[in-house]
PDB file of C-alpha atoms in Angstrom:
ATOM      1  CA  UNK A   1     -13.134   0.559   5.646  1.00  0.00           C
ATOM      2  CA  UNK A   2     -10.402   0.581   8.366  1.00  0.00           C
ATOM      3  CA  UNK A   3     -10.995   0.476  11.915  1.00  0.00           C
ATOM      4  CA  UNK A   4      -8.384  -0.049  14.880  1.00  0.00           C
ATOM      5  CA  UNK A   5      -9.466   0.007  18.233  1.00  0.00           C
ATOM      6  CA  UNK A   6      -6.219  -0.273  21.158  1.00  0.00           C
ATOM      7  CA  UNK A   7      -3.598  -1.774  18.671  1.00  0.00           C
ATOM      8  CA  UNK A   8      -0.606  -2.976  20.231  1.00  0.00           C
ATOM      9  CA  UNK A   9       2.295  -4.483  18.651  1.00  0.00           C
ATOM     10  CA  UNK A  10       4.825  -5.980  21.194  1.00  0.00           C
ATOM     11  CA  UNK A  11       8.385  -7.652  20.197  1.00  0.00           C
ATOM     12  CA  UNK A  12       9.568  -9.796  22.597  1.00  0.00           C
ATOM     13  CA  UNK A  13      13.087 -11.255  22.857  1.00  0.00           C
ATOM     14  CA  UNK A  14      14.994 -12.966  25.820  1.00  0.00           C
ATOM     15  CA  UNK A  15      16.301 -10.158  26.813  1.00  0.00           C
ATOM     16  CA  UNK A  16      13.856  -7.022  26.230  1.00  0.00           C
ATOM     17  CA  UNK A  17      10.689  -6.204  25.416  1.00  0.00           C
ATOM     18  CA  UNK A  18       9.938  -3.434  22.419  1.00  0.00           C
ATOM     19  CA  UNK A  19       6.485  -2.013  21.974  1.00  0.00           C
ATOM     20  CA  UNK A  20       6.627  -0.946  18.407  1.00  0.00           C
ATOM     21  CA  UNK A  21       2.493   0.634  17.915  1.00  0.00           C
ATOM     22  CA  UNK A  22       0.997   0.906  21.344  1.00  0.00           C
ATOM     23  CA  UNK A  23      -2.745   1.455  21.737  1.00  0.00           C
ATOM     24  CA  UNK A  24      -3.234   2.978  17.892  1.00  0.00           C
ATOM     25  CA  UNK A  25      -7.086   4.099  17.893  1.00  0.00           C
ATOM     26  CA  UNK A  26      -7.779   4.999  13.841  1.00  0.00           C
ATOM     27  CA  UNK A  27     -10.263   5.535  11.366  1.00  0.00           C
ATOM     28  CA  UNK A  28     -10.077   5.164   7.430  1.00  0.00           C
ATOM     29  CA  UNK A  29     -13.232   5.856   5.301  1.00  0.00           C
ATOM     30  CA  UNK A  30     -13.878   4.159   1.973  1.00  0.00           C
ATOM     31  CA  UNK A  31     -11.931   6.675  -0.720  1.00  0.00           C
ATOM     32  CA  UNK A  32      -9.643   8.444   1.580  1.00  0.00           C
ATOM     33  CA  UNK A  33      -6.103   9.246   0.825  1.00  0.00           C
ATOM     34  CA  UNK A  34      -3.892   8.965   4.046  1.00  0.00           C
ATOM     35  CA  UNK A  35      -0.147  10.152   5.099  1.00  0.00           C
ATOM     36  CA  UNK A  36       1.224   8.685   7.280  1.00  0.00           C
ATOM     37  CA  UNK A  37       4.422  10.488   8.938  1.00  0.00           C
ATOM     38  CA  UNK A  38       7.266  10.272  11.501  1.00  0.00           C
ATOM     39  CA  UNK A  39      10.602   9.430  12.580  1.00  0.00           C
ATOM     40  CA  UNK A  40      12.304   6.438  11.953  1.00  0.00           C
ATOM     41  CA  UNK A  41      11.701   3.808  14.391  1.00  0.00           C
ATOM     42  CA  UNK A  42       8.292   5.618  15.188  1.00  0.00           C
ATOM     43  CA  UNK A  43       5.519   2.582  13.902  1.00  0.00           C
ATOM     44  CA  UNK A  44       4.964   3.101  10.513  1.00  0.00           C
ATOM     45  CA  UNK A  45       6.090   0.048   8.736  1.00  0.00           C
ATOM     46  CA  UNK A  46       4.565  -2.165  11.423  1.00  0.00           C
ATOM     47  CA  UNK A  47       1.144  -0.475  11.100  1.00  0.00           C
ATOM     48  CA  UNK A  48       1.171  -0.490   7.210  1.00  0.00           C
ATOM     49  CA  UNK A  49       2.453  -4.537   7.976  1.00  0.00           C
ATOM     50  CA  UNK A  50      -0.883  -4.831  10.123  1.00  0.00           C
ATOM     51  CA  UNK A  51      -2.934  -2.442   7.945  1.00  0.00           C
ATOM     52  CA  UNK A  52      -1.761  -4.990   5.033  1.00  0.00           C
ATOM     53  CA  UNK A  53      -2.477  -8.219   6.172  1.00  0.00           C
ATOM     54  CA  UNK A  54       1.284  -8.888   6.751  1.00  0.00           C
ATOM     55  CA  UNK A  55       1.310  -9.357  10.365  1.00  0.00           C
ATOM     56  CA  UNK A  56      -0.828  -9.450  13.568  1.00  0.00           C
ATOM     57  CA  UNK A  57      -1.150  -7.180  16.051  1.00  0.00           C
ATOM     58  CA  UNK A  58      -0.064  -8.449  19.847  1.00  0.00           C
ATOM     59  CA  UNK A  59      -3.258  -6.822  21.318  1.00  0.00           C
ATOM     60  CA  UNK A  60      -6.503  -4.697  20.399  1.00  0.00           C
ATOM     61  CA  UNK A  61      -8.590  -4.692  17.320  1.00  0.00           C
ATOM     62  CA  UNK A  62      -8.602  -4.496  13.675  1.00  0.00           C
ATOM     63  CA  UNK A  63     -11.606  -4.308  11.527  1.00  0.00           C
ATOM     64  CA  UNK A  64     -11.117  -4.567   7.577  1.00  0.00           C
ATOM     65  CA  UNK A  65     -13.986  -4.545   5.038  1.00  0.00           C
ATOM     66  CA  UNK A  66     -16.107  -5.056   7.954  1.00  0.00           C
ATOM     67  CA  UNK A  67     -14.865  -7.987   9.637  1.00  0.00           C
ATOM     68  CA  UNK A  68     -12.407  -8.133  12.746  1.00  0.00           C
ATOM     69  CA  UNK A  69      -9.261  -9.859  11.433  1.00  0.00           C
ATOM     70  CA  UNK A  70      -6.794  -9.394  14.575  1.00  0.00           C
ATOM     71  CA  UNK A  71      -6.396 -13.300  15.062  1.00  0.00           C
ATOM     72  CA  UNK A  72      -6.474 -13.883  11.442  1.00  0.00           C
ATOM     73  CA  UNK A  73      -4.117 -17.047  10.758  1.00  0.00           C
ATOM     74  CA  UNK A  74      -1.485 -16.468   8.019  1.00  0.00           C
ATOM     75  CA  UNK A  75      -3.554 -18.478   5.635  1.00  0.00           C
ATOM     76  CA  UNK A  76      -6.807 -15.960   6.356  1.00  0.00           C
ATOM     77  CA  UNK A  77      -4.750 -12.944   5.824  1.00  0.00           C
ATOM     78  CA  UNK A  78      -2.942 -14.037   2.297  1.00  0.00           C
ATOM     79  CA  UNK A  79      -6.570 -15.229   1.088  1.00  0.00           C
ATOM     80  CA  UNK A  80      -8.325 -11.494   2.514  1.00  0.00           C
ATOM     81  CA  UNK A  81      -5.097  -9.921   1.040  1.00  0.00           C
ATOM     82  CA  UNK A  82      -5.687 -11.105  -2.635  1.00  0.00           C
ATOM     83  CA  UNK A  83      -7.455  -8.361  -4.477  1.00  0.00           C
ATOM     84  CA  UNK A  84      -8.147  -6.538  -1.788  1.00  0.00           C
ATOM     85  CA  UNK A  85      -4.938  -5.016  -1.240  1.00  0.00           C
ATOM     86  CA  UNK A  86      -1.818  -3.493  -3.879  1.00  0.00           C
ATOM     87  CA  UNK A  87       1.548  -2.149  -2.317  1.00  0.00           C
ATOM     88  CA  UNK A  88       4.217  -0.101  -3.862  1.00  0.00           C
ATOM     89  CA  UNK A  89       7.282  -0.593  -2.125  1.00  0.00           C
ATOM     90  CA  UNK A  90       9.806   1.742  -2.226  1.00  0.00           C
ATOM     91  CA  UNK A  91      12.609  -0.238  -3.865  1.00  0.00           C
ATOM     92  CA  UNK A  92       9.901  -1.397  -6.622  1.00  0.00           C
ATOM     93  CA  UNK A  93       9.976  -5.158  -6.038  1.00  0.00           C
ATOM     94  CA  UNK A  94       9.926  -6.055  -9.383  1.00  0.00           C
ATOM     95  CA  UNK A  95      11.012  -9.650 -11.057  1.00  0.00           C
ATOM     96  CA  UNK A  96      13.927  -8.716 -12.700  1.00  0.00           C
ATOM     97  CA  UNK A  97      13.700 -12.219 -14.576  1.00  0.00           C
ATOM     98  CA  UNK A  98      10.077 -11.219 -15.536  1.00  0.00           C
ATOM     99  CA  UNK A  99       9.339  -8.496 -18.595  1.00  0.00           C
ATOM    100  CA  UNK A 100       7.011  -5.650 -17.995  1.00  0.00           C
ATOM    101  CA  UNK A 101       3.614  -7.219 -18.583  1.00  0.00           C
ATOM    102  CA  UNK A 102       4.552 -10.498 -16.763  1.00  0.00           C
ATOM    103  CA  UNK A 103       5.503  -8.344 -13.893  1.00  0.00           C
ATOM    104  CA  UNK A 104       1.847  -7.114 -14.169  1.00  0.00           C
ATOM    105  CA  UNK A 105       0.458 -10.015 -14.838  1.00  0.00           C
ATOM    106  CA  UNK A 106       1.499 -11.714 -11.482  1.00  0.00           C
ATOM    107  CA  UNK A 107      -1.363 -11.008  -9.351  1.00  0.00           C
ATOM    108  CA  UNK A 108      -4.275 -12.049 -11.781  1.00  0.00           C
ATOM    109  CA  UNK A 109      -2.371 -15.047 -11.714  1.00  0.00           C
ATOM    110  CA  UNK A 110      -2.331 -15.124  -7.753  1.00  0.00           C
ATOM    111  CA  UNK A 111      -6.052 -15.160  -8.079  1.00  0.00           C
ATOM    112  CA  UNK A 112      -6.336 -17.689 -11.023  1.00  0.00           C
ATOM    113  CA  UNK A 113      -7.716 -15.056 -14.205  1.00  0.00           C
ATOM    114  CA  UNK A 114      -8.503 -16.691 -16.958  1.00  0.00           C
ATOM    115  CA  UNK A 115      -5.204 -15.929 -19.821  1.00  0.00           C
ATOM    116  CA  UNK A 116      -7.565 -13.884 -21.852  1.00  0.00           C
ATOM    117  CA  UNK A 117      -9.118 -11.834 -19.227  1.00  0.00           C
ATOM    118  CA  UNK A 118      -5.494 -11.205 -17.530  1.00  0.00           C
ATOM    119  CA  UNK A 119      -4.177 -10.245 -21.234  1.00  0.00           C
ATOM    120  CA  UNK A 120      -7.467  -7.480 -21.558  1.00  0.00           C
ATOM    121  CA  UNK A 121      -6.883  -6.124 -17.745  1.00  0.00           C
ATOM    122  CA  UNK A 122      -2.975  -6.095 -17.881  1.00  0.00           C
ATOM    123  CA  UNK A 123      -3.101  -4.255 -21.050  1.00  0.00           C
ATOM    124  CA  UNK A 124      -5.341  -1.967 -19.900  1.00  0.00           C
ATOM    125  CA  UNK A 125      -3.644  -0.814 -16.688  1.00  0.00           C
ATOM    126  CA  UNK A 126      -0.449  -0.916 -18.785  1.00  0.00           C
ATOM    127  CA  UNK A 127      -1.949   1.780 -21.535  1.00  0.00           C
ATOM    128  CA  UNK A 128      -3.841   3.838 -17.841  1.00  0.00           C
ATOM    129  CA  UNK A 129       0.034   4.082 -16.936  1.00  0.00           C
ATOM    130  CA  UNK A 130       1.307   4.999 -20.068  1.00  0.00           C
ATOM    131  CA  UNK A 131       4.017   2.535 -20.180  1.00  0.00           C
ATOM    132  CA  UNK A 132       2.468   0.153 -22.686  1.00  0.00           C
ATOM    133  CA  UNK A 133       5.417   0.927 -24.999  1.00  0.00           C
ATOM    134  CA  UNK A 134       7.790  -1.415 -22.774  1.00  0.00           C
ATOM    135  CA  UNK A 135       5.459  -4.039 -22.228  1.00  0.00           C
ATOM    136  CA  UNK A 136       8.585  -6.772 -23.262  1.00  0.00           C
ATOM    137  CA  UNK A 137      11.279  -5.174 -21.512  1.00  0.00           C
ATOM    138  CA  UNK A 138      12.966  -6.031 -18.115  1.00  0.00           C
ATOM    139  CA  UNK A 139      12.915  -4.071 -15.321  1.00  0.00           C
ATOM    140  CA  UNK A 140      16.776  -3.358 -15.726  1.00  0.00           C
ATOM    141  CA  UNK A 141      15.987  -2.033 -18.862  1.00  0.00           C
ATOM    142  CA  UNK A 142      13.630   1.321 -17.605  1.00  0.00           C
ATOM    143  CA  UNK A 143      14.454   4.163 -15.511  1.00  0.00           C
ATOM    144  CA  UNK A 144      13.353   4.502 -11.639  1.00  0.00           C
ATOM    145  CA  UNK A 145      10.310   6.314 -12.896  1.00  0.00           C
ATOM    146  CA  UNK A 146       9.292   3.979 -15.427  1.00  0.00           C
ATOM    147  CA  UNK A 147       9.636   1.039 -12.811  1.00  0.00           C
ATOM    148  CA  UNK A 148       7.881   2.632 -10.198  1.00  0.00           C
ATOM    149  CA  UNK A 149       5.003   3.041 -12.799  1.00  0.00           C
ATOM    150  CA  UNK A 150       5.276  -0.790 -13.585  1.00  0.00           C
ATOM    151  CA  UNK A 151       4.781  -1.458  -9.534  1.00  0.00           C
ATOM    152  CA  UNK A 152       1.529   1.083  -9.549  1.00  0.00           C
ATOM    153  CA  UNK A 153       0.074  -1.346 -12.640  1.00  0.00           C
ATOM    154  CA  UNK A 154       0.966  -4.126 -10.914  1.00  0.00           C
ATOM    155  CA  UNK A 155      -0.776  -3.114  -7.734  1.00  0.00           C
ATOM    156  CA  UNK A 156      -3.751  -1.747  -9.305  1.00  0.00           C
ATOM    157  CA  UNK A 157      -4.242  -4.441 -12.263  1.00  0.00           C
ATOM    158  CA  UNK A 158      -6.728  -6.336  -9.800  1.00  0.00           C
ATOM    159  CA  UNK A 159      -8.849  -3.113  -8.955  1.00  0.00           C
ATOM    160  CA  UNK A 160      -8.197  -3.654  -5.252  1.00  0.00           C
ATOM    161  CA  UNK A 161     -10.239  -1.568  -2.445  1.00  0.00           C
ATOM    162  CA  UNK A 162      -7.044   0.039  -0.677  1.00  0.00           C
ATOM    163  CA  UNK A 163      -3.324   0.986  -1.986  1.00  0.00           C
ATOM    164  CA  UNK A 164      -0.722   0.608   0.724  1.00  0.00           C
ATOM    165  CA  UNK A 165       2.526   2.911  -0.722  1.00  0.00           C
ATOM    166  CA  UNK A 166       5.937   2.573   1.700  1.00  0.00           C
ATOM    167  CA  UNK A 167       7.768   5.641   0.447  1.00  0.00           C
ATOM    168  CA  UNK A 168       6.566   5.395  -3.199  1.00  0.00           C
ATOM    169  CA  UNK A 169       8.642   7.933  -4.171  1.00  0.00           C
ATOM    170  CA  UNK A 170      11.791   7.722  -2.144  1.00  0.00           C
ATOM    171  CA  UNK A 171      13.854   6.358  -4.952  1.00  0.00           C
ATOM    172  CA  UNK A 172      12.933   9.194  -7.782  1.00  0.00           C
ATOM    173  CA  UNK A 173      14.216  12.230  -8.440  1.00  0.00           C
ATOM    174  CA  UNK A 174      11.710  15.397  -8.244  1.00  0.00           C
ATOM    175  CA  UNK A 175      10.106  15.252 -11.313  1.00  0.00           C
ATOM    176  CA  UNK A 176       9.353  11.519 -11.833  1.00  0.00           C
ATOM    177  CA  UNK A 177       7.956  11.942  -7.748  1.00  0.00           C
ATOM    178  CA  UNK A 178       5.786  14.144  -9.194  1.00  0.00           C
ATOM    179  CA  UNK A 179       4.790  12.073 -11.633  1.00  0.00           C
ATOM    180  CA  UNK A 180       4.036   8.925  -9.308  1.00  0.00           C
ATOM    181  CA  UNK A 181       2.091  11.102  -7.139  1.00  0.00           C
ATOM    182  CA  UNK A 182      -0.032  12.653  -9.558  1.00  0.00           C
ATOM    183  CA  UNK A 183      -0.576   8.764 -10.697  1.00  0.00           C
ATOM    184  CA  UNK A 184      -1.820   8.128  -7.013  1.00  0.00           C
ATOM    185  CA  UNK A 185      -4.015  11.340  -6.797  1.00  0.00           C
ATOM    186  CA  UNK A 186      -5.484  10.138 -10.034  1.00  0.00           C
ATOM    187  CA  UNK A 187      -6.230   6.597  -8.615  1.00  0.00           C
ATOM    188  CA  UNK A 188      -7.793   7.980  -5.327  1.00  0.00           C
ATOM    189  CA  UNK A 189     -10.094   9.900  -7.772  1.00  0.00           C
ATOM    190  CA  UNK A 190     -11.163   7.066  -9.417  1.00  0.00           C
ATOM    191  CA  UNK A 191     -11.980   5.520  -6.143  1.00  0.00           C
ATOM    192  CA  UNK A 192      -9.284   3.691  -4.545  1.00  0.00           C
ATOM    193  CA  UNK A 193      -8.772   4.435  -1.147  1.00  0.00           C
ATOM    194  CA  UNK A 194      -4.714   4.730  -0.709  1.00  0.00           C
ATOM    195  CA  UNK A 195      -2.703   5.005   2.729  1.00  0.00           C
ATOM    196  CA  UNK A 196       0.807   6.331   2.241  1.00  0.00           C
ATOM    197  CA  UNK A 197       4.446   5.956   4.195  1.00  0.00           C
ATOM    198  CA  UNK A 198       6.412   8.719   3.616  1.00  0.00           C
ATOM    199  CA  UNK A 199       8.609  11.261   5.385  1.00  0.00           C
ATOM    200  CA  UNK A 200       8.252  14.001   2.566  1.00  0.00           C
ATOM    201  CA  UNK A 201       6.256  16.647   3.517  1.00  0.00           C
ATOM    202  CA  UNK A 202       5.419  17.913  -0.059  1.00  0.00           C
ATOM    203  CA  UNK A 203       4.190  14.135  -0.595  1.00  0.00           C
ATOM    204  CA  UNK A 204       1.862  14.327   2.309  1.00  0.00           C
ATOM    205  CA  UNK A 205       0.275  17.014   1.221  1.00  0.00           C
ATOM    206  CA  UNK A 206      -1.161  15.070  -1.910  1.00  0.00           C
ATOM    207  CA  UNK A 207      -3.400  13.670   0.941  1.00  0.00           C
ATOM    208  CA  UNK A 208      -6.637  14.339   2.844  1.00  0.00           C
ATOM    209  CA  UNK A 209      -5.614  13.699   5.898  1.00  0.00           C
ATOM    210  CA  UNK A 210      -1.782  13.127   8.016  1.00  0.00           C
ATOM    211  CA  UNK A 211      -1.155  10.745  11.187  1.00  0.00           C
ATOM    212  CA  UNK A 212       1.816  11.276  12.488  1.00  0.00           C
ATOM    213  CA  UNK A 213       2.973   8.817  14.858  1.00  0.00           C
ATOM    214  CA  UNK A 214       6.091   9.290  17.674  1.00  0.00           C
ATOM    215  CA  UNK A 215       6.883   6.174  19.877  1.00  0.00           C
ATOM    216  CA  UNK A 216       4.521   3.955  18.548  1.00  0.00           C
ATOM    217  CA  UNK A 217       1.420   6.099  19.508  1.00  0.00           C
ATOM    218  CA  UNK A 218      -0.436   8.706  17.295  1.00  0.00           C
ATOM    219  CA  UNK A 219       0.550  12.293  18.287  1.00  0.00           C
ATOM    220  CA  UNK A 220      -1.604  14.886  15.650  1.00  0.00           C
ATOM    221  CA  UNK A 221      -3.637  14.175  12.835  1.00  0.00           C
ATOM    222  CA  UNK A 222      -4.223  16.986  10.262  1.00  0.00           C
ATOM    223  CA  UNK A 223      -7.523  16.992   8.301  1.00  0.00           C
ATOM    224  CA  UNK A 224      -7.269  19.246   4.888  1.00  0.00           C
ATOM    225  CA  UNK A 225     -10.545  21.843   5.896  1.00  0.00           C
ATOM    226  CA  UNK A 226     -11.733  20.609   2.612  1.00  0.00           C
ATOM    227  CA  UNK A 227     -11.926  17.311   3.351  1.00  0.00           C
ATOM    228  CA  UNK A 228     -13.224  17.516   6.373  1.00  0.00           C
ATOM    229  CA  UNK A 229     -16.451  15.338   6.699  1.00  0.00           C
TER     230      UNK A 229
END
């Protein structure tokens, strides 16, 4: 599903030069569920940026559903990017002037669903997340846990391929962590292949596999035996 071949990302100002992934070499099957781990500054959010569509590597390869999108313009990313891709940021990203369900609904509308089949798949993915019961409220009006549900139903609603999660659960306390991570176990179940930013530990270990990355480069990776393929 995801293939990198000598990925370089390179910042360049006036007055230095920062190479923030340097010659990243990975592989991502179709239903995997992948940590990735390190230290601030290390190249995590610029690979998920890459991984996502956001941005452009400097140099080297990246193959997505089976076509090399590396030079992609912006316009070719956002259009790949459309139900393809969810992300659940960290900080939720939710439309506080928007209620539940139009929060939801904001993708299938992204992609032009007609209003009855967006009413039958937000609904849906609002019952799946068992938070159907504040479909008119505002995101100011739930707790961390409920909005971090919201953002998993609004990155899901359009069944995309691949989950990108930036410390999903960063925000939560223990037990509603546990509850967005059983949420993303139970979508990589059902199918959907999910990579993960996080520096917890305990949350990697939901996955199949770790990359941890140190200076921009991939140091270990850590297959679960039972995964192993």
């Amino acid at each position: 599903m995801i293939r990198t071949k000598d990925l370089r990302k390179v910042y360049t100002t006036e007055e230095v030069e920062t190479t923030a992934l340097n010659n990243i070499n990975i592989e991502i099957r179709k239903g995997e569920f992948v940590a990735i781990m390190g230290p601030s500054g290390c190249g995590k959010s610029t690979l998920m940026n890459i991984v996502g569509l956001l941005d452009n590597p400097t140099h080297g390869e990246y193959h997505f559903l089976d076509q090399e999108i590396s030079k992609f313009t912006e316009w070719q990313r956002s259009k790949m990017r459309k139900g393809n891709i969810g992300f659940v940021f960290q900080s939720f990203n939710l439309i506080d002037e928007l209620t539940v369900f139009e929060n939801v609904e904001l993708p299938l509308l992204y992609l032009k669903v007609p209003t009855g089949q967006r009413k039958t798949q937000v609904e849906a993915v609002l019952q799946r997340m068992d938070i159907m019961h504040r479909r008119n409220h505002f995101p100011q009006q739930l707790s961390g846990g409920q909005q971090q549900r919201v953002a998993i139903a609004r990155a899901v609603v359009a069944n995309p391929q691949l989950i990108l999660a930036d410390e999903p659960t960063g925000n939560l306390d223990s037990a509603n962590g546990e509850e967005v991570m059983s949420l993303l176990t139970q979508l990589n179940q059902a199918g959907t292949t999910i990579i993960m930013v996080t520096h917890s530990p305990h949350d990697a270990g939901y996955a199949h596999r770790i990359i941890n990355l140190f200076d921009g480069k991939v140091v270990t990776e850590n297959v679960k035996e039972h995964f192993r393929m």
